[in-house]
Coordinates of C-alpha atoms in Angstrom, one line a residue:
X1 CA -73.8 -4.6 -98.6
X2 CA -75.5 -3.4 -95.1
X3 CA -75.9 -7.0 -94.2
X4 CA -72.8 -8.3 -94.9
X5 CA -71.1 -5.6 -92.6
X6 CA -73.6 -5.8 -90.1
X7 CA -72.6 -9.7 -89.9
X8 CA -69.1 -8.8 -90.1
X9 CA -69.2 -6.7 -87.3
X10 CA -71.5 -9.4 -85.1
X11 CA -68.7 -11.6 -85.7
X12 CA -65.8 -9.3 -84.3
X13 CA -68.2 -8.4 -81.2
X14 CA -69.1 -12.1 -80.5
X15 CA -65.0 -13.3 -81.0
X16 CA -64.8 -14.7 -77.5
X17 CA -61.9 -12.1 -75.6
X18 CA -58.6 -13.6 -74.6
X19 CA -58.4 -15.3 -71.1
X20 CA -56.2 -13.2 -68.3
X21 CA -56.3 -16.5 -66.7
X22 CA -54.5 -18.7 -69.5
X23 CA -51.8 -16.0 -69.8
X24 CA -48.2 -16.7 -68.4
X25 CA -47.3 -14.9 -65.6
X26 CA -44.1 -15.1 -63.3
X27 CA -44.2 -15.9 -59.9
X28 CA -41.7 -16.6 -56.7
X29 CA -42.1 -18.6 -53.4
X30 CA -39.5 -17.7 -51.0
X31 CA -38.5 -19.7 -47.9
X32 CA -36.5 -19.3 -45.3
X33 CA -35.5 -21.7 -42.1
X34 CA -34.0 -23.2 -39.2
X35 CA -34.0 -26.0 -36.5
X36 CA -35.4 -25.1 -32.9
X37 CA -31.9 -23.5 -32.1
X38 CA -31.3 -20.8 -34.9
X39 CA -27.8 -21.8 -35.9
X40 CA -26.0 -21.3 -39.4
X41 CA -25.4 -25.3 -40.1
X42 CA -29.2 -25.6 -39.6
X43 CA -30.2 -22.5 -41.7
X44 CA -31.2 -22.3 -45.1
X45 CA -32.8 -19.7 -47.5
X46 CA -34.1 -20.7 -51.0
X47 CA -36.2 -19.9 -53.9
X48 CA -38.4 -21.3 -56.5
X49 CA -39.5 -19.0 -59.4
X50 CA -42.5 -20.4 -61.8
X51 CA -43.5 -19.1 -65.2
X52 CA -47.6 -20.3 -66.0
X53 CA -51.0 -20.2 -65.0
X54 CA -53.6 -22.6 -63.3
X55 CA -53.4 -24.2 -66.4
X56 CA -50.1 -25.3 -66.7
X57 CA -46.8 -24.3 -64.7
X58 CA -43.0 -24.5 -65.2
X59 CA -40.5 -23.7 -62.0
X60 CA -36.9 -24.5 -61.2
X61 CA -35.3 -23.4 -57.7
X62 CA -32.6 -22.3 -56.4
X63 CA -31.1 -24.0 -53.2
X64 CA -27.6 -23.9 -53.2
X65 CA -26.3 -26.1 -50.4
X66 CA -23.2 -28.3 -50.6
X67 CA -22.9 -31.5 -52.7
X68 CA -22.0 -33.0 -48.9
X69 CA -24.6 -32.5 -46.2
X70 CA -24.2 -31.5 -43.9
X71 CA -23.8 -27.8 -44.0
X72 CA -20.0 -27.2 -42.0
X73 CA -20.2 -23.3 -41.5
X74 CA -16.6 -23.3 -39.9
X75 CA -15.0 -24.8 -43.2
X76 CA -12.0 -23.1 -44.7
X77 CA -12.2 -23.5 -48.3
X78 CA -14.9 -23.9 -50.8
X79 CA -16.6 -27.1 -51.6
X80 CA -18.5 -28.8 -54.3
X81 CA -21.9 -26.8 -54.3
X82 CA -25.2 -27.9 -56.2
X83 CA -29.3 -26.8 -56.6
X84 CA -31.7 -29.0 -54.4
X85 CA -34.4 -29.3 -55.9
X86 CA -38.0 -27.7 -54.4
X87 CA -39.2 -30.9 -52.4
X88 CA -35.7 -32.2 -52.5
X89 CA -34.8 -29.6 -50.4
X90 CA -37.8 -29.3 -48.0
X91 CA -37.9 -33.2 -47.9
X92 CA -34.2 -32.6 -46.1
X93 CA -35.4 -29.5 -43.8
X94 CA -39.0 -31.1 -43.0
X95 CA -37.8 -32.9 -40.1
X96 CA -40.4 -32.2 -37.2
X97 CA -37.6 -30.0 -35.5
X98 CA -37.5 -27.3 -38.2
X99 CA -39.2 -24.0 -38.4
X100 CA -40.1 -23.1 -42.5
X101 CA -41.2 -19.5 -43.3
X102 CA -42.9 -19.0 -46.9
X103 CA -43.1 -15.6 -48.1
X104 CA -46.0 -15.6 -51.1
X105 CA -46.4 -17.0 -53.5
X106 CA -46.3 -13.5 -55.4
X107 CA -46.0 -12.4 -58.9
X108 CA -43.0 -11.1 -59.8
X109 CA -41.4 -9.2 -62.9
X110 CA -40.5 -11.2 -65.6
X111 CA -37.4 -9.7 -66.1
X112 CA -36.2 -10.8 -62.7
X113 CA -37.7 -14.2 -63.9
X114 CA -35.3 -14.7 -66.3
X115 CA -32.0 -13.3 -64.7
X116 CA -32.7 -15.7 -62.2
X117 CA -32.9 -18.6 -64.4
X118 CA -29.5 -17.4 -66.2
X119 CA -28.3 -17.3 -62.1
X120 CA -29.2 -20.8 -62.0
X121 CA -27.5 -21.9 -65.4
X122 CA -24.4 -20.3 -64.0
X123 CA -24.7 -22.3 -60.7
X124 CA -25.7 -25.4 -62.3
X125 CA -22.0 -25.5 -64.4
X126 CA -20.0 -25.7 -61.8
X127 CA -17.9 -22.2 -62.2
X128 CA -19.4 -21.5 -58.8
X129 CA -18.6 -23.6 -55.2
X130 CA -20.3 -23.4 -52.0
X131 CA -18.7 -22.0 -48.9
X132 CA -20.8 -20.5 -45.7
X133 CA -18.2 -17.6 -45.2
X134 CA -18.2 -16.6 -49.2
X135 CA -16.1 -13.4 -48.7
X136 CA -19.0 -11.4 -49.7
X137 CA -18.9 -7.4 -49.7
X138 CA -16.8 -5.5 -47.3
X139 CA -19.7 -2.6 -47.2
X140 CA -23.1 -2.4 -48.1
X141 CA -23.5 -2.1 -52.1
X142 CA -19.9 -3.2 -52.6
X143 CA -18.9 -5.6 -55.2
X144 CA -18.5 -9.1 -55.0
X145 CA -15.2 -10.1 -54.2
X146 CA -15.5 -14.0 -54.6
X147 CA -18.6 -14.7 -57.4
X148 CA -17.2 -18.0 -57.3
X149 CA -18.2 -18.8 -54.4
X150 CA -21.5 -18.2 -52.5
X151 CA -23.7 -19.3 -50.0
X152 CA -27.1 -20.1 -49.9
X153 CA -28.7 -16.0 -49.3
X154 CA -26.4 -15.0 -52.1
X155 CA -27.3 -17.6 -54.3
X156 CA -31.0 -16.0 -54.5
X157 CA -29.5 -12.2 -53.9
X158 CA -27.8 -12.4 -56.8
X159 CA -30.5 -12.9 -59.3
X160 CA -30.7 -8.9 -59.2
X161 CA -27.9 -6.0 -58.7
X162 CA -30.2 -4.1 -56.8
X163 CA -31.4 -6.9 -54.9
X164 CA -27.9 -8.3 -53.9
X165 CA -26.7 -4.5 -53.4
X166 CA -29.5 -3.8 -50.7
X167 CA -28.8 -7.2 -48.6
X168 CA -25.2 -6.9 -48.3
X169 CA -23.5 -7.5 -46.9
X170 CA -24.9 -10.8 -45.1
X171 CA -24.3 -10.9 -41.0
X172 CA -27.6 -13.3 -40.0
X173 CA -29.2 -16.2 -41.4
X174 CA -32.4 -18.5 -41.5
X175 CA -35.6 -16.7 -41.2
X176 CA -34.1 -13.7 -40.5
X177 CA -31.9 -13.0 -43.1
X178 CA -35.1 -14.4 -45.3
X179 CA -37.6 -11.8 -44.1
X180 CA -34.9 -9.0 -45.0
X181 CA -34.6 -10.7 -48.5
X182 CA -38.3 -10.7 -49.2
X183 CA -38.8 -6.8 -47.6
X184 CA -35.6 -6.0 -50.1
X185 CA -37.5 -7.7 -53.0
X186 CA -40.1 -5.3 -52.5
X187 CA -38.3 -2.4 -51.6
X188 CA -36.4 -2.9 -55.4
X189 CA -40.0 -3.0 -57.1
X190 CA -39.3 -6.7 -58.2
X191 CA -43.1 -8.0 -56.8
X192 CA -46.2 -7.0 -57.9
X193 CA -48.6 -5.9 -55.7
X194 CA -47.5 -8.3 -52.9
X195 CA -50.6 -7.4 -50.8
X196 CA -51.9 -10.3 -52.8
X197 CA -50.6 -13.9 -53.0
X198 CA -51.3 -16.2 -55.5
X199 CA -52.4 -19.6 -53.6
X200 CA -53.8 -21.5 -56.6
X201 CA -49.3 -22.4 -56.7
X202 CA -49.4 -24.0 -53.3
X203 CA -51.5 -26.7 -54.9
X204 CA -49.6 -26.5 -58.2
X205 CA -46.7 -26.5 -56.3
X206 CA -47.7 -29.5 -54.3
X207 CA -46.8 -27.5 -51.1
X208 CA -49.9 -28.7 -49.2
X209 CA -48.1 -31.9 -47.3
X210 CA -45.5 -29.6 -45.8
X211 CA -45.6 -27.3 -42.2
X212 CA -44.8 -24.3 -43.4
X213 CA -45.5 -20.8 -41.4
X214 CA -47.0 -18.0 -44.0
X215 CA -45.1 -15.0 -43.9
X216 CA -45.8 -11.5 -45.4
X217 CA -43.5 -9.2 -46.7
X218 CA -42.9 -6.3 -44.0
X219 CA -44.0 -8.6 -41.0
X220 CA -41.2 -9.3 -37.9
X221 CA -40.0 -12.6 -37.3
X222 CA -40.6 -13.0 -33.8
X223 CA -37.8 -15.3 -32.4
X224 CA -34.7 -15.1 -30.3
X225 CA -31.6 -16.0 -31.4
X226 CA -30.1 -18.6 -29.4

C-alpha cells in the first residue's frame, strides 16, 4: 500500500506543469499616421487586436476608412465606410512619403478584446457610414450623437465607454490624436503592464517589411503641425 502511494504521488510530481507560453493571451498594436504635411485627408489611426501565443495567433483590425479613397475631409454627408485590412491598410499608407507610429504590441484585457470584436461586427454590417466630421460629442464625456457615423479615431474609441469618454471629443488627428488614444488606453487600465511589449507579434504579424517608428505610451510626438 506504501508503494503504491508513493508511485502515485511520483506521478502527480513528475505531470509536466502547464505552459504560460501556449496560453491565449490578448494583445493590441496601435498605429497612427500621416504624409510629410500633417493634414486630415492624409491621416489615419487604426487597430489590430490578436488573441494567441507564439504558437498560433488570430487578429482582425479595425481601419475604418471610406469604401472610396481617397479620404475627402470637407464632405457633407456620410459615405459608404468599410474595415481595411492590417497590411491592406499599411500597403495604402506605406508610400515612402508617410510617417507610421506603432504603439506596442501590448497585452491587453480580454474583455476589451472582445467588445472590440463586437465593434467590428457592428462596422462590418453596414448600420454604420464613414464621414470625417462624424458629429461626435459636443463636450468631453458626452454621448454620441451620430453612432452611425464615425471616423477612423472613433472607430477604435469606441471599443470601450471609458476609452471613447476620455478622447472626446476629437479636435486633431494622425499621430497626434494616436498618441492621446494609446496614453488614454492606459490611463482606463485597459493594457497590462505596457512597460513591456510583446515583439514575438511583429514577426507573427508580419510587420517586419514595413517603416514603422516605435512609439511608447506617455512619450511626445515631436512634430509641427503644418
Amino acid at each position: 500500500m506504501l508503494g503504491l502511494t508513493t508511485l502515485v504521488l511520483c506521478s502527480l510530481t513528475l505531470s509536466p506543469a502547464p505552459c504560460a507560453l501556449c496560453e491565449d493571451r490578448c494583445y493590441l498594436v496601435l498605429f497612427g499616421g500621416q504624409a510629410g504635411k500633417v493634414r486630415p485627408r492624409t491621416a489615419h489611426t487604426w487597430a489590430t487586436f490578436v488573441k494567441g501565443n507564439p504558437q498560433r495567433v488570430e487578429s482582425f483590425t479595425i481601419s475604418w476608412l471610406p469604401v472610396r479613397l481617397p479620404v475627402r475631409p470637407c464632405r457633407l454627408f456620410p459615405e459608404p465606410g468599410r474595415n481595411y485590412g492590417l497590411h491592406e491598410t499599411l500597403d495604402l499608407f506605406n508610400t515612402g512619403r508617410q510617417e507610421i507610429g506603432m504603439w506596442g504590441p501590448y497585452e491587453i484585457q480580454p474583455s476589451w478584446c472582445e467588445q472590440a470584436r463586437a465593434h467590428k461586427q457592428l462596422l462590418d454590417s453596414g448600420a454604420v457610414k464613414f464621414q470625417t466630421m462624424d458629429r461626435g460629442p459636443l463636450r468631453p464625456g458626452g454621448p454620441v450623437r451620430r453612432p452611425d457615423i464615425s471616423h477612423c479615431v472613433h472607430a477604435v474609441t469606441r471599443t470601450n465607454n471609458a476609452l471613447r469618454e476620455s478622447t472626446s471629443p476629437v479636435f486633431s488627428y494622425g499621430e497626434y490624436i494616436t498618441r492621446k488614444v494609446a496614453d488614454q488606453m492606459n490611463e482606463e487600465g485597459l493594457l497590462v503592464h505596457p512597460e513591456q511589449t510583446h515583439d514575438w507579434l511583429i514577426t507573427a504579424l508580419d510587420l517586419e517589411r514595413y517603416h514603422l517608428t516605435r512609439r511608447r505610451v506617455g512619450e511626445p510626438v515631436l512634430r509641427v503641425l503644418r
